[in-house]
Amino acid sequence: MSSIRSLYASDGGHLGGNMDVDYVVQYKVSSDRAEAAAGFTQLIEALTRVGLASEVRYGDGSSLLVFVKVASEKHLTNHIYRERVQDWLYGVRITTPNKDVAKEFADQPVTEAERLRTVYLLITKPKNQGGAGIAPKIGVWRNVESIFPLHNHAFNRRWIKQWSTKYFLDDRDLDQIRDKFGESVAFYFAFMQSYFAFLIFPAAFGFGAWLILGQYSWFYAIVSSLWSIIFFEWWKKKEVDLAVQWGVRGVSRIQRPRTQFKWEHEAIDPITGESVKVYPPMKRFQTQLLQIPFAFGCLAILGALYVFCFSIEIFLTEIYNGPFKSYLTFTPTIILTGLLPALSTILSSFAEKLTDMENYETIDNHHAALVRKLFIINFITSYTPLFLSAFVYMLFGNLLVPYLDIFKTTAEQFSSEESISTQGFQINPDRLKKQMIYFTVTAQIVNFALEAIVPYVKRKAFKEVERVQSKGKASASSDVLEEHEFLERVRDEAQLDVYDVTVDYREMVIQFGYLSLFSAIWPLTPLCFLINNWVELRSDAMKIAVSSKRPIPWRDDSIGPWLNALGFLSWFGSLVSSAIVYLFSGDSEGPGGDPSNIAVWGLLLSILLSEHVYLAAQFVVRYALKQMDSPGLQKERAERFAIRKQVLEESLGPEAIEKPLPPTPQVGEKITRESLEDKAREISAHGGGTPEQLFWLRQQGMDETIQIGRSLISQAKAAKN
Amino acid sequence: MSSIRSLYASDGGHLGGNMDVDYVVQYKVSSDRAEAAAGFTQLIEALTRVGLASEVRYGDGSSLLVFVKVASEKHLTNHIYRERVQDWLYGVRITTPNKDVAKEFADQPVTEAERLRTVYLLITKPKNQGGAGIAPKIGVWRNVESIFPLHNHAFNRRWIKQWSTKYFLDDRDLDQIRDKFGESVAFYFAFMQSYFAFLIFPAAFGFGAWLILGQYSWFYAIVSSLWSIIFFEWWKKKEVDLAVQWGVRGVSRIQRPRTQFKWEHEAIDPITGESVKVYPPMKRFQTQLLQIPFAFGCLAILGALYVFCFSIEIFLTEIYNGPFKSYLTFTPTIILTGLLPALSTILSSFAEKLTDMENYETIDNHHAALVRKLFIINFITSYTPLFLSAFVYMLFGNLLVPYLDIFKTTAEQFSSEESISTQGFQINPDRLKKQMIYFTVTAQIVNFALEAIVPYVKRKAFKEVERVQSKGKASASSDVLEEHEFLERVRDEAQLDVYDVTVDYREMVIQFGYLSLFSAIWPLTPLCFLINNWVELRSDAMKIAVSSKRPIPWRDDSIGPWLNALGFLSWFGSLVSSAIVYLFSGDSEGPGGDPSNIAVWGLLLSILLSEHVYLAAQFVVRYALKQMDSPGLQKERAERFAIRKQVLEESLGPEAIEKPLPPTPQVGEKITRESLEDKAREISAHGGGTPEQLFWLRQQGMDETIQIGRSLISQAKAAKN
């Protein structure tokens, strides 16, 4: 693509160099200059206070770029050491950090991701936790536009080049992403790669089913559902495995505090003696209950829009036969395209407000709660059209269509003609399939364009405008010559969007939903997704490398809240696809629009059966997968073993490892006898002894016990069996 | 009870004393004396080899008692230390064991349970793991009847006395059990106590429902189902909490190897270098699939028996009207009482065989697999009669009863009379309720008798026979006078059964099932169970103290496989009780034996709805409970905090704790400026510098950055918003 070529055209030596900059803070110059100057002073002071050095340069016309790097490496390592101790306490790492700090870092040097993460925390953590407390765009920091690390262009270039020439990604590719962009991004690519590889089977099988079985096949639905169980359970295992291999297992238990958290009162933790900020969980729970009306509200609003467009569409395409038909059929599409994104945005921002009100203490909890709500919105926007077609149009079409005459009457009032000409209504059995093809092919292509091409064009245009506007302005012309190229690059990066992995996850999860819920309608679905995802994987890489700021390398031990969404869709698929197959298999026209043709009990029974077969299969698959070993578990075992050996050696001496109990029979016997004889002597010296001492003195040593035992045996009565 | 009085009548000083004995090995004298003598020698040698001292005495007529105690306390502490290191590695304990072994044990002395557990492991662990490898009743050890610790009678006496005089158990009571009998038994009592406390609500509510709502009430069923969700989810949380408080959280990850495990080949673990015994998991999985035919087999066999008895019963009680009716009605009960226990025993031993074939590596896995199968058997034996009554008799009675004429015909062939007189059949609407009362009242009383009274009588009688038989025999008369009373006590204990907590769990889980599945039939069910469990809790304590050998104090971090069984019953209850309520509510006669009166779709819909409401409620309850703090979690936090403080103090110095980052603004600024100026001097000494060095030298120190930034701000164009 041309954008890469332009970014990497000049292969100068400076390309890899980022002037040792750790972070760039983009500072907006507000119209109140004095306030801007005061805020700027505060910023630099706050940065300096936590041991960061800073340099300031012009940004674009109306902003400054503050370059930040760690002034004292010792402060940084102290912070990282602290984090490593925390990791160890939470069981994220198994080996204890070496008590000699210097040795610890000699053994395990600081990685690029670790450094960037720590510096970011240093800048953004609250003051009482040792950070500078800078929160972009909030409160006193409202002029701080963004805080971002700089891309490693040499790496990005190699990365994109590599990926565009290979079919499969391997573990090394993922490790690379992890080292540069953190585990959070690496988990997305790992998930994508696994999903892509898993899709090969249903793609092939679906192609076969399409050739042989046709649509609405029981067999295809069962295999597909089983596949989704296996994929989901396998991924849950893989996820843990990756987390262990990347040394981040359990990292989600260490939670970052949220700056915006509002506490009701402070209390002293009885245990740690620290003051804790408290917000009553029951109060939060009450707010959380608002999610229920929220979900119904979303359903009502979006549902109403869909039903409205759906009705017009059916009226226009299948009943109306008057003038301008070919133009009018686009009306619903136009309405949807206009209103849906707007409504989605409004509802999403409402979801954000609701999540803010829920007032979570940690970033992770906040994010999970937000994702839950976004998933509801996306679920409704994505699947409602298909639900309407399958369970309303196809079933009740003939009953409901007469009510569509309202459009005719309405139109007639506005029309000059006396009567709008209509045609007889007949349910279009291909409607479902056509819609499905739209969602799996057309929508994915449109999506790709929106995601990859539009931002590029937008950026190009924007840059051009900027260039024209800032002509003759101070910014670029005041650069020192040898810095100019570097600063221009940073200014470009400052314009880029922040990469949000949530958006990419959402896309994939919704795609998985189409597969799990509706692919029985058109068995070529998985094949289309397979092709789409090959491109998607690479365009996402490109998005990070070219059209986004470099992401902060957060750690993560899972794909987080999306895992639940996947599990939900997989389970819900068992209900929906069994219903679809039951209703429409056999003759492809289904019950032909007359609901009295359907045996409701048969439908309910097949849903009930399908769900429970699903749950049973899940149980079996989960159990079977649990039996298997994996590289991550092996690694964990090895680490445990090494430490155990070390601790035992240090405490019990090196021989403790090889043979857990040294004494050979003879030695053991000697010990026993000697210790007993010592005791005997001691007791006799004092004259007599306790009943216990006397009891244990009757048979001194092994030989006597054996001898007496043998004589007892010869006298005893034999047991009956 | 008289049994306690007799056991504790003499309150001599010797009562508490167990002669320092750790374990008693009961050794059977087989008819082949030479073999018995050789085996005995082997036994004493094996014990001595692992550092255990032994004394031998007569047992009953045909067995010897080998008393075992640890010869060298150092060996024992080495073993315990090893175990503590392992605990720490698996995250069971958070604090590292002190590397100075003596100090470790001074800080945390060995508890009674820890000592007994370690000695038992020393006796039974395989040789290659440092134990004596003695496996009772297996292979060369077939003459070893049992290995058991001795009761602490003084404690038992206090314990039973305390419990019989208080209504509620508190944490201290549970801690006591834990210290003496280990966490495994303590978890059972903790579960019982929680279950008992939770039952108070449905008991009161059920009583109210019985007065006001009557049977088959929707409202009662919903409340009851909600209660079971809350109880189950609460217990899952409580369980974790208890495990943390008892210091055993995660202990189930440390698994004891099973002696009977047969491996296919040995392999060298690439990581640890140890040889590992391998049995292919896929082969095991194939064997595990046999559980499916096993479950169906159980259902077929037990089901056939029930259907047979059920048919006869209905024929005799509700159709037959001939001679001897009052005697003949007992026929099905007699058949069931005779055949059911026999069949159960056969199926249980078959389940054991199947589990043996599955060849698990660890005791926990083996046990969980066995419990799964036993649960299937118990599920079928316990609930089939009610299922038959509710879903066959009440629904299809009128249709099926004519087929019962086969009994009439059969009877007529054997009878002298020409025709057996019969009466017209009518469905008995009270049948379900009567059955339910039988299971909640009569069966529980019978069970109590079987569990508490029969063993006592049996033991008494057995002892009398023993006494008569062994009159004039060597055993008792050869005792040294001062040991006689102690030895008699040990001989008594050797006769007692082994306490198996599984049996007690099974009883409670099955009881929970009646509550969850069928209590809508008779809302007084929870009240009866509440009363029963008050007695049960105390009789179980008595069972351990009086009529069982002292249990080996195993550790556990959960009620184990029963948790799944509880969850299953709670969920299944939502299906069954909704079906029962749908069918029989309204008029208490339900569809009156005519299935055509039932709307199948209505039944299916109510099951489907009920199940999903159940799942949603579970999700909400689980989430709400997760928000709450608990003493266990607090304890864990406190420990983490203490260690973190300690490690950071040791590595970064004591001031590192109070203020994470020492430099004040001035100090920080000084550091920055100085370091930069040093750099500047260094660079100028070498003449020039890299672009990076130059970049960071332009603004030296905070003040210069601020100054330049302010001048840039005054020149810059303001941002538009």
Short mmCIF file of N, CA, C and O in Angstrom, two decimals, chain A residues 19 29 33 41 54-58 62 81-82 86 89 99 269 271-272 288 483 601 608 611-612 623 637-638 640-641 644 650-651 656 695-696 698-699 705 710 712-717 719 721, chain B residues 19 28-29 33 41 54-58 62 81-82 86 89 99 269 271-272 288 483 604 608 611-612 623 637-638 640-641 644 650-651 656 695-696 698-699 705 710 712-717 719:
data_model
loop_
_atom_site.label_atom_id
_atom_site.label_comp_id
_atom_site.label_asym_id
_atom_site.label_seq_id
_atom_site.Cartn_x
_atom_site.Cartn_y
_atom_site.Cartn_z
N MET A 19 15.44 9.36 19.52
CA MET A 19 16.07 10.35 20.38
C MET A 19 15.99 9.98 21.87
O MET A 19 15.91 10.85 22.72
N VAL A 29 -2.53 24.41 23.28
CA VAL A 29 -2.48 25.80 23.72
C VAL A 29 -3.89 26.35 23.67
O VAL A 29 -4.45 26.58 22.60
N ARG A 33 -4.08 32.22 27.16
CA ARG A 33 -2.63 31.97 27.16
C ARG A 33 -2.06 31.82 28.56
O ARG A 33 -1.20 30.99 28.82
N THR A 41 3.54 24.94 33.16
CA THR A 41 4.51 24.93 34.25
C THR A 41 4.22 23.78 35.20
O THR A 41 5.11 23.01 35.59
N SER A 54 12.50 16.47 30.67
CA SER A 54 11.60 16.89 29.60
C SER A 54 12.26 17.91 28.67
O SER A 54 13.16 18.63 29.07
N GLU A 55 11.82 17.89 27.41
CA GLU A 55 12.23 18.88 26.41
C GLU A 55 10.97 19.33 25.72
O GLU A 55 10.05 18.52 25.50
N VAL A 56 10.84 20.58 25.37
CA VAL A 56 9.63 21.03 24.70
C VAL A 56 9.96 21.52 23.29
O VAL A 56 11.02 22.09 23.04
N ARG A 57 9.04 21.19 22.34
CA ARG A 57 9.18 21.66 20.95
C ARG A 57 7.80 22.05 20.45
O ARG A 57 6.79 21.69 21.05
N TYR A 58 7.78 22.75 19.34
CA TYR A 58 6.51 23.04 18.70
C TYR A 58 5.83 21.76 18.23
O TYR A 58 6.49 20.83 17.77
N SER A 62 -1.14 24.70 17.01
CA SER A 62 -1.74 25.11 18.27
C SER A 62 -1.41 24.16 19.42
O SER A 62 -2.19 24.06 20.35
N TYR A 81 11.16 -2.84 40.03
CA TYR A 81 11.39 -3.85 41.06
C TYR A 81 10.14 -4.02 41.92
O TYR A 81 9.69 -5.12 42.20
N ARG A 82 9.58 -2.86 42.29
CA ARG A 82 8.35 -2.86 43.07
C ARG A 82 7.24 -3.62 42.35
O ARG A 82 6.51 -4.42 42.95
N GLN A 86 5.35 -7.18 43.40
CA GLN A 86 3.89 -7.32 43.37
C GLN A 86 3.47 -8.52 42.52
O GLN A 86 2.62 -9.31 42.93
N LEU A 89 4.00 -11.64 44.45
CA LEU A 89 3.02 -11.84 45.52
C LEU A 89 1.71 -12.35 44.99
O LEU A 89 1.03 -13.13 45.63
N LYS A 99 16.81 -10.55 46.08
CA LYS A 99 16.82 -9.45 47.06
C LYS A 99 17.91 -8.43 46.73
O LYS A 99 17.86 -7.29 47.18
N ASP A 269 -7.83 0.81 56.45
CA ASP A 269 -7.82 -0.64 56.33
C ASP A 269 -7.29 -1.23 57.64
O ASP A 269 -6.18 -0.92 58.06
N ILE A 271 -6.09 -3.88 58.35
CA ILE A 271 -4.96 -4.79 58.20
C ILE A 271 -3.69 -4.05 57.82
O ILE A 271 -2.66 -4.16 58.46
N THR A 272 -3.79 -3.27 56.73
CA THR A 272 -2.57 -2.67 56.21
C THR A 272 -2.31 -1.31 56.84
O THR A 272 -1.21 -0.79 56.74
N GLN A 288 -26.12 -0.68 38.86
CA GLN A 288 -25.95 -1.72 37.83
C GLN A 288 -27.28 -2.28 37.37
O GLN A 288 -27.41 -2.70 36.23
N GLU A 483 16.98 18.15 13.76
CA GLU A 483 15.83 17.54 14.43
C GLU A 483 14.60 17.52 13.55
O GLU A 483 13.63 16.84 13.86
N TRP A 601 -44.99 -27.10 19.96
CA TRP A 601 -44.29 -27.99 20.89
C TRP A 601 -43.06 -28.61 20.24
O TRP A 601 -42.05 -28.80 20.91
N LEU A 608 -35.14 -27.02 23.26
CA LEU A 608 -34.79 -27.57 24.57
C LEU A 608 -33.74 -28.67 24.42
O LEU A 608 -32.73 -28.70 25.12
N GLU A 611 -30.30 -27.27 23.19
CA GLU A 611 -29.57 -26.57 24.24
C GLU A 611 -28.91 -27.56 25.18
O GLU A 611 -27.75 -27.40 25.57
N HIS A 612 -29.64 -28.60 25.55
CA HIS A 612 -29.07 -29.51 26.54
C HIS A 612 -28.03 -30.44 25.95
O HIS A 612 -27.09 -30.81 26.63
N TYR A 623 -13.97 -31.35 29.75
CA TYR A 623 -13.28 -32.38 30.53
C TYR A 623 -12.11 -32.97 29.73
O TYR A 623 -11.01 -33.13 30.25
N ARG A 637 5.47 -26.03 35.59
CA ARG A 637 5.96 -27.15 36.38
C ARG A 637 7.47 -27.06 36.55
O ARG A 637 8.01 -27.28 37.64
N ALA A 638 8.13 -26.72 35.45
CA ALA A 638 9.59 -26.64 35.49
C ALA A 638 10.04 -25.58 36.47
O ALA A 638 10.97 -25.79 37.27
N ARG A 640 8.41 -24.37 39.06
CA ARG A 640 8.13 -24.85 40.42
C ARG A 640 9.22 -25.80 40.88
O ARG A 640 9.70 -25.69 42.00
N PHE A 641 9.55 -26.73 40.00
CA PHE A 641 10.53 -27.75 40.36
C PHE A 641 11.88 -27.11 40.70
O PHE A 641 12.51 -27.45 41.70
N ARG A 644 11.71 -25.31 44.08
CA ARG A 644 11.61 -26.28 45.16
C ARG A 644 12.98 -26.86 45.46
O ARG A 644 13.40 -26.94 46.61
N GLU A 650 18.91 -25.16 49.96
CA GLU A 650 19.40 -24.14 50.88
C GLU A 650 19.09 -24.47 52.33
O GLU A 650 19.85 -24.15 53.23
N SER A 651 17.94 -25.13 52.55
CA SER A 651 17.51 -25.35 53.93
C SER A 651 17.93 -26.70 54.48
O SER A 651 18.32 -26.82 55.63
N ALA A 656 19.32 -33.59 50.26
CA ALA A 656 17.88 -33.71 50.50
C ALA A 656 17.10 -33.91 49.20
O ALA A 656 16.00 -34.44 49.21
N PHE A 695 6.18 -48.02 78.07
CA PHE A 695 5.53 -48.71 76.95
C PHE A 695 6.49 -48.88 75.78
O PHE A 695 6.58 -49.94 75.17
N TRP A 696 7.23 -47.82 75.48
CA TRP A 696 8.11 -47.85 74.32
C TRP A 696 9.45 -48.51 74.62
O TRP A 696 10.30 -48.60 73.75
N ARG A 698 9.66 -51.62 76.07
CA ARG A 698 9.53 -53.08 76.16
C ARG A 698 10.26 -53.80 75.03
O ARG A 698 10.89 -54.82 75.25
N GLN A 699 10.13 -53.27 73.84
CA GLN A 699 10.86 -53.91 72.73
C GLN A 699 11.87 -52.90 72.21
O GLN A 699 11.51 -51.90 71.62
N THR A 705 11.29 -56.27 68.29
CA THR A 705 9.89 -56.21 67.85
C THR A 705 9.56 -57.38 66.94
O THR A 705 8.54 -58.05 67.09
N ARG A 710 6.93 -62.41 66.00
CA ARG A 710 6.92 -63.77 65.47
C ARG A 710 6.40 -64.75 66.52
O ARG A 710 5.63 -65.67 66.20
N LEU A 712 4.38 -64.05 68.97
CA LEU A 712 2.94 -63.82 69.13
C LEU A 712 2.17 -64.50 68.00
O LEU A 712 1.11 -65.08 68.21
N ILE A 713 2.73 -64.38 66.78
CA ILE A 713 2.06 -64.98 65.62
C ILE A 713 1.93 -66.48 65.81
O ILE A 713 0.88 -67.08 65.56
N SER A 714 2.99 -67.11 66.29
CA SER A 714 2.94 -68.57 66.43
C SER A 714 1.91 -68.98 67.48
O SER A 714 1.32 -70.06 67.39
N GLN A 715 1.64 -68.10 68.45
CA GLN A 715 0.64 -68.45 69.46
C GLN A 715 -0.79 -68.08 69.04
O GLN A 715 -1.76 -68.63 69.56
N ALA A 716 -0.90 -67.11 68.11
CA ALA A 716 -2.23 -66.56 67.83
C ALA A 716 -3.07 -67.53 67.03
O ALA A 716 -2.57 -68.43 66.35
N LYS A 717 -4.37 -67.30 67.14
CA LYS A 717 -5.34 -68.01 66.34
C LYS A 717 -5.31 -67.38 64.95
O LYS A 717 -5.21 -66.17 64.81
N ALA A 719 -6.62 -65.93 61.44
CA ALA A 719 -7.85 -65.27 61.00
C ALA A 719 -8.65 -66.20 60.12
O ALA A 719 -8.10 -67.12 59.52
N ASN A 721 -10.34 -65.93 57.25
CA ASN A 721 -10.30 -65.99 55.79
C ASN A 721 -8.95 -66.44 55.27
O ASN A 721 -7.95 -66.28 55.92
N MET B 19 -0.09 -43.04 74.97
CA MET B 19 1.25 -43.65 75.04
C MET B 19 2.16 -43.11 73.95
O MET B 19 3.04 -43.82 73.46
N LYS B 28 -3.07 -58.86 60.54
CA LYS B 28 -3.86 -60.08 60.61
C LYS B 28 -2.93 -61.29 60.59
O LYS B 28 -1.99 -61.34 59.78
N VAL B 29 -3.17 -62.24 61.45
CA VAL B 29 -2.38 -63.48 61.40
C VAL B 29 -3.09 -64.45 60.47
O VAL B 29 -4.14 -64.99 60.81
N ARG B 33 1.24 -69.48 58.91
CA ARG B 33 2.02 -68.78 59.95
C ARG B 33 3.37 -68.27 59.43
O ARG B 33 3.81 -67.19 59.76
N THR B 41 7.88 -59.39 59.56
CA THR B 41 9.27 -58.91 59.55
C THR B 41 9.43 -57.79 58.53
O THR B 41 10.01 -56.74 58.81
N SER B 54 8.68 -49.01 66.56
CA SER B 54 7.48 -49.84 66.66
C SER B 54 7.52 -50.72 67.91
O SER B 54 8.57 -51.07 68.42
N GLU B 55 6.32 -51.01 68.40
CA GLU B 55 6.13 -51.97 69.50
C GLU B 55 5.00 -52.88 69.06
O GLU B 55 4.05 -52.43 68.42
N VAL B 56 5.08 -54.17 69.42
CA VAL B 56 3.99 -55.06 69.01
C VAL B 56 3.29 -55.61 70.25
O VAL B 56 3.92 -55.86 71.28
N ARG B 57 1.96 -55.76 70.15
CA ARG B 57 1.16 -56.35 71.22
C ARG B 57 0.09 -57.23 70.58
O ARG B 57 -0.17 -57.13 69.38
N TYR B 58 -0.55 -58.05 71.42
CA TYR B 58 -1.68 -58.81 70.92
C TYR B 58 -2.82 -57.89 70.51
O TYR B 58 -3.06 -56.88 71.16
N SER B 62 -6.93 -63.02 66.65
CA SER B 62 -6.22 -63.41 65.44
C SER B 62 -5.48 -62.25 64.77
O SER B 62 -5.28 -62.26 63.56
N TYR B 81 8.74 -29.92 56.59
CA TYR B 81 9.32 -28.76 55.93
C TYR B 81 9.17 -28.87 54.42
O TYR B 81 8.79 -27.93 53.72
N ARG B 82 9.47 -30.07 53.93
CA ARG B 82 9.33 -30.35 52.51
C ARG B 82 7.89 -30.08 52.04
O ARG B 82 7.65 -29.47 51.00
N GLN B 86 6.42 -27.18 49.44
CA GLN B 86 5.51 -27.51 48.35
C GLN B 86 4.25 -26.64 48.41
O GLN B 86 3.78 -26.11 47.41
N LEU B 89 5.01 -23.28 47.11
CA LEU B 89 5.17 -23.23 45.66
C LEU B 89 3.82 -23.24 44.95
O LEU B 89 3.65 -22.62 43.92
N LYS B 99 14.17 -20.03 55.70
CA LYS B 99 15.23 -20.92 55.22
C LYS B 99 15.95 -21.58 56.38
O LYS B 99 16.60 -22.61 56.22
N ASP B 269 10.85 -36.94 32.31
CA ASP B 269 10.31 -35.58 32.18
C ASP B 269 11.42 -34.68 31.65
O ASP B 269 12.48 -34.57 32.26
N ILE B 271 11.84 -31.71 31.71
CA ILE B 271 12.10 -30.52 32.52
C ILE B 271 12.80 -30.87 33.82
O ILE B 271 13.84 -30.34 34.15
N THR B 272 12.18 -31.80 34.56
CA THR B 272 12.70 -32.07 35.89
C THR B 272 13.75 -33.16 35.87
O THR B 272 14.48 -33.33 36.84
N GLN B 288 -13.54 -43.79 30.00
CA GLN B 288 -14.52 -42.92 30.64
C GLN B 288 -15.84 -42.87 29.88
O GLN B 288 -16.89 -42.68 30.47
N GLU B 483 -0.68 -51.65 81.20
CA GLU B 483 -1.03 -51.35 79.80
C GLU B 483 -2.43 -51.84 79.47
O GLU B 483 -2.99 -51.45 78.45
N LEU B 604 -43.59 -27.31 27.88
CA LEU B 604 -42.22 -27.06 27.41
C LEU B 604 -41.83 -25.61 27.60
O LEU B 604 -40.71 -25.31 28.01
N LEU B 608 -38.75 -24.22 29.70
CA LEU B 608 -37.73 -23.40 29.04
C LEU B 608 -37.57 -22.06 29.75
O LEU B 608 -36.45 -21.61 30.05
N GLU B 611 -36.00 -22.48 33.32
CA GLU B 611 -34.57 -22.74 33.28
C GLU B 611 -33.79 -21.46 33.00
O GLU B 611 -32.78 -21.20 33.64
N HIS B 612 -34.29 -20.66 32.06
CA HIS B 612 -33.49 -19.49 31.70
C HIS B 612 -33.60 -18.38 32.74
O HIS B 612 -32.66 -17.64 32.95
N TYR B 623 -22.74 -12.54 40.57
CA TYR B 623 -22.07 -11.26 40.42
C TYR B 623 -22.15 -10.45 41.72
O TYR B 623 -21.15 -9.88 42.17
N ARG B 637 -5.17 -10.59 51.92
CA ARG B 637 -4.64 -9.27 51.62
C ARG B 637 -3.59 -8.86 52.65
O ARG B 637 -2.54 -8.32 52.32
N ALA B 638 -3.92 -9.13 53.91
CA ALA B 638 -3.01 -8.75 54.98
C ALA B 638 -1.66 -9.46 54.84
O ALA B 638 -0.60 -8.85 54.96
N ARG B 640 -0.35 -10.70 52.08
CA ARG B 640 0.34 -10.16 50.92
C ARG B 640 1.05 -8.85 51.27
O ARG B 640 2.19 -8.62 50.94
N PHE B 641 0.29 -7.99 51.97
CA PHE B 641 0.82 -6.69 52.31
C PHE B 641 2.07 -6.82 53.18
O PHE B 641 3.09 -6.15 52.95
N ARG B 644 5.05 -8.05 51.12
CA ARG B 644 5.49 -7.02 50.20
C ARG B 644 6.35 -6.00 50.93
O ARG B 644 7.43 -5.63 50.48
N GLU B 650 13.73 -5.08 52.65
CA GLU B 650 15.01 -5.76 52.56
C GLU B 650 15.80 -5.34 51.33
O GLU B 650 17.02 -5.26 51.36
N SER B 651 15.10 -5.04 50.23
CA SER B 651 15.80 -4.76 48.98
C SER B 651 16.04 -3.28 48.74
O SER B 651 17.09 -2.89 48.26
N ALA B 656 11.62 3.04 51.51
CA ALA B 656 10.91 2.73 50.26
C ALA B 656 9.43 2.49 50.50
O ALA B 656 8.61 2.64 49.60
N PHE B 695 19.85 16.46 21.43
CA PHE B 695 18.41 16.72 21.58
C PHE B 695 18.07 17.01 23.03
O PHE B 695 17.33 17.93 23.33
N TRP B 696 18.62 16.21 23.92
CA TRP B 696 18.28 16.34 25.33
C TRP B 696 19.08 17.43 26.05
O TRP B 696 18.88 17.67 27.23
N ARG B 698 19.30 20.62 24.79
CA ARG B 698 18.82 21.95 24.41
C ARG B 698 18.20 22.70 25.58
O ARG B 698 18.40 23.89 25.74
N GLN B 699 17.39 21.99 26.37
CA GLN B 699 16.81 22.66 27.53
C GLN B 699 17.34 21.96 28.77
O GLN B 699 17.02 20.82 29.03
N THR B 705 13.01 24.36 30.45
CA THR B 705 11.88 23.80 29.69
C THR B 705 10.65 24.67 29.88
O THR B 705 9.94 24.99 28.92
N ARG B 710 6.81 28.39 27.78
CA ARG B 710 5.97 29.59 27.91
C ARG B 710 6.14 30.52 26.71
O ARG B 710 5.17 31.09 26.21
N LEU B 712 6.97 29.59 23.72
CA LEU B 712 6.31 28.94 22.58
C LEU B 712 4.81 29.16 22.66
O LEU B 712 4.15 29.40 21.65
N ILE B 713 4.26 29.06 23.88
CA ILE B 713 2.82 29.25 24.05
C ILE B 713 2.40 30.65 23.62
O ILE B 713 1.39 30.83 22.91
N SER B 714 3.18 31.61 24.00
CA SER B 714 2.79 32.98 23.66
C SER B 714 2.83 33.19 22.15
O SER B 714 2.10 34.02 21.61
N GLN B 715 3.68 32.43 21.44
CA GLN B 715 3.75 32.59 19.98
C GLN B 715 2.71 31.75 19.25
O GLN B 715 2.35 32.03 18.12
N ALA B 716 2.25 30.65 19.92
CA ALA B 716 1.43 29.67 19.20
C ALA B 716 0.04 30.20 18.96
O ALA B 716 -0.44 31.10 19.66
N LYS B 717 -0.58 29.59 17.98
CA LYS B 717 -1.97 29.85 17.66
C LYS B 717 -2.79 29.06 18.67
O LYS B 717 -2.46 27.92 19.02
N ALA B 719 -5.76 26.75 20.17
CA ALA B 719 -6.61 25.69 19.64
C ALA B 719 -8.02 26.21 19.48
O ALA B 719 -8.42 27.17 20.14
#
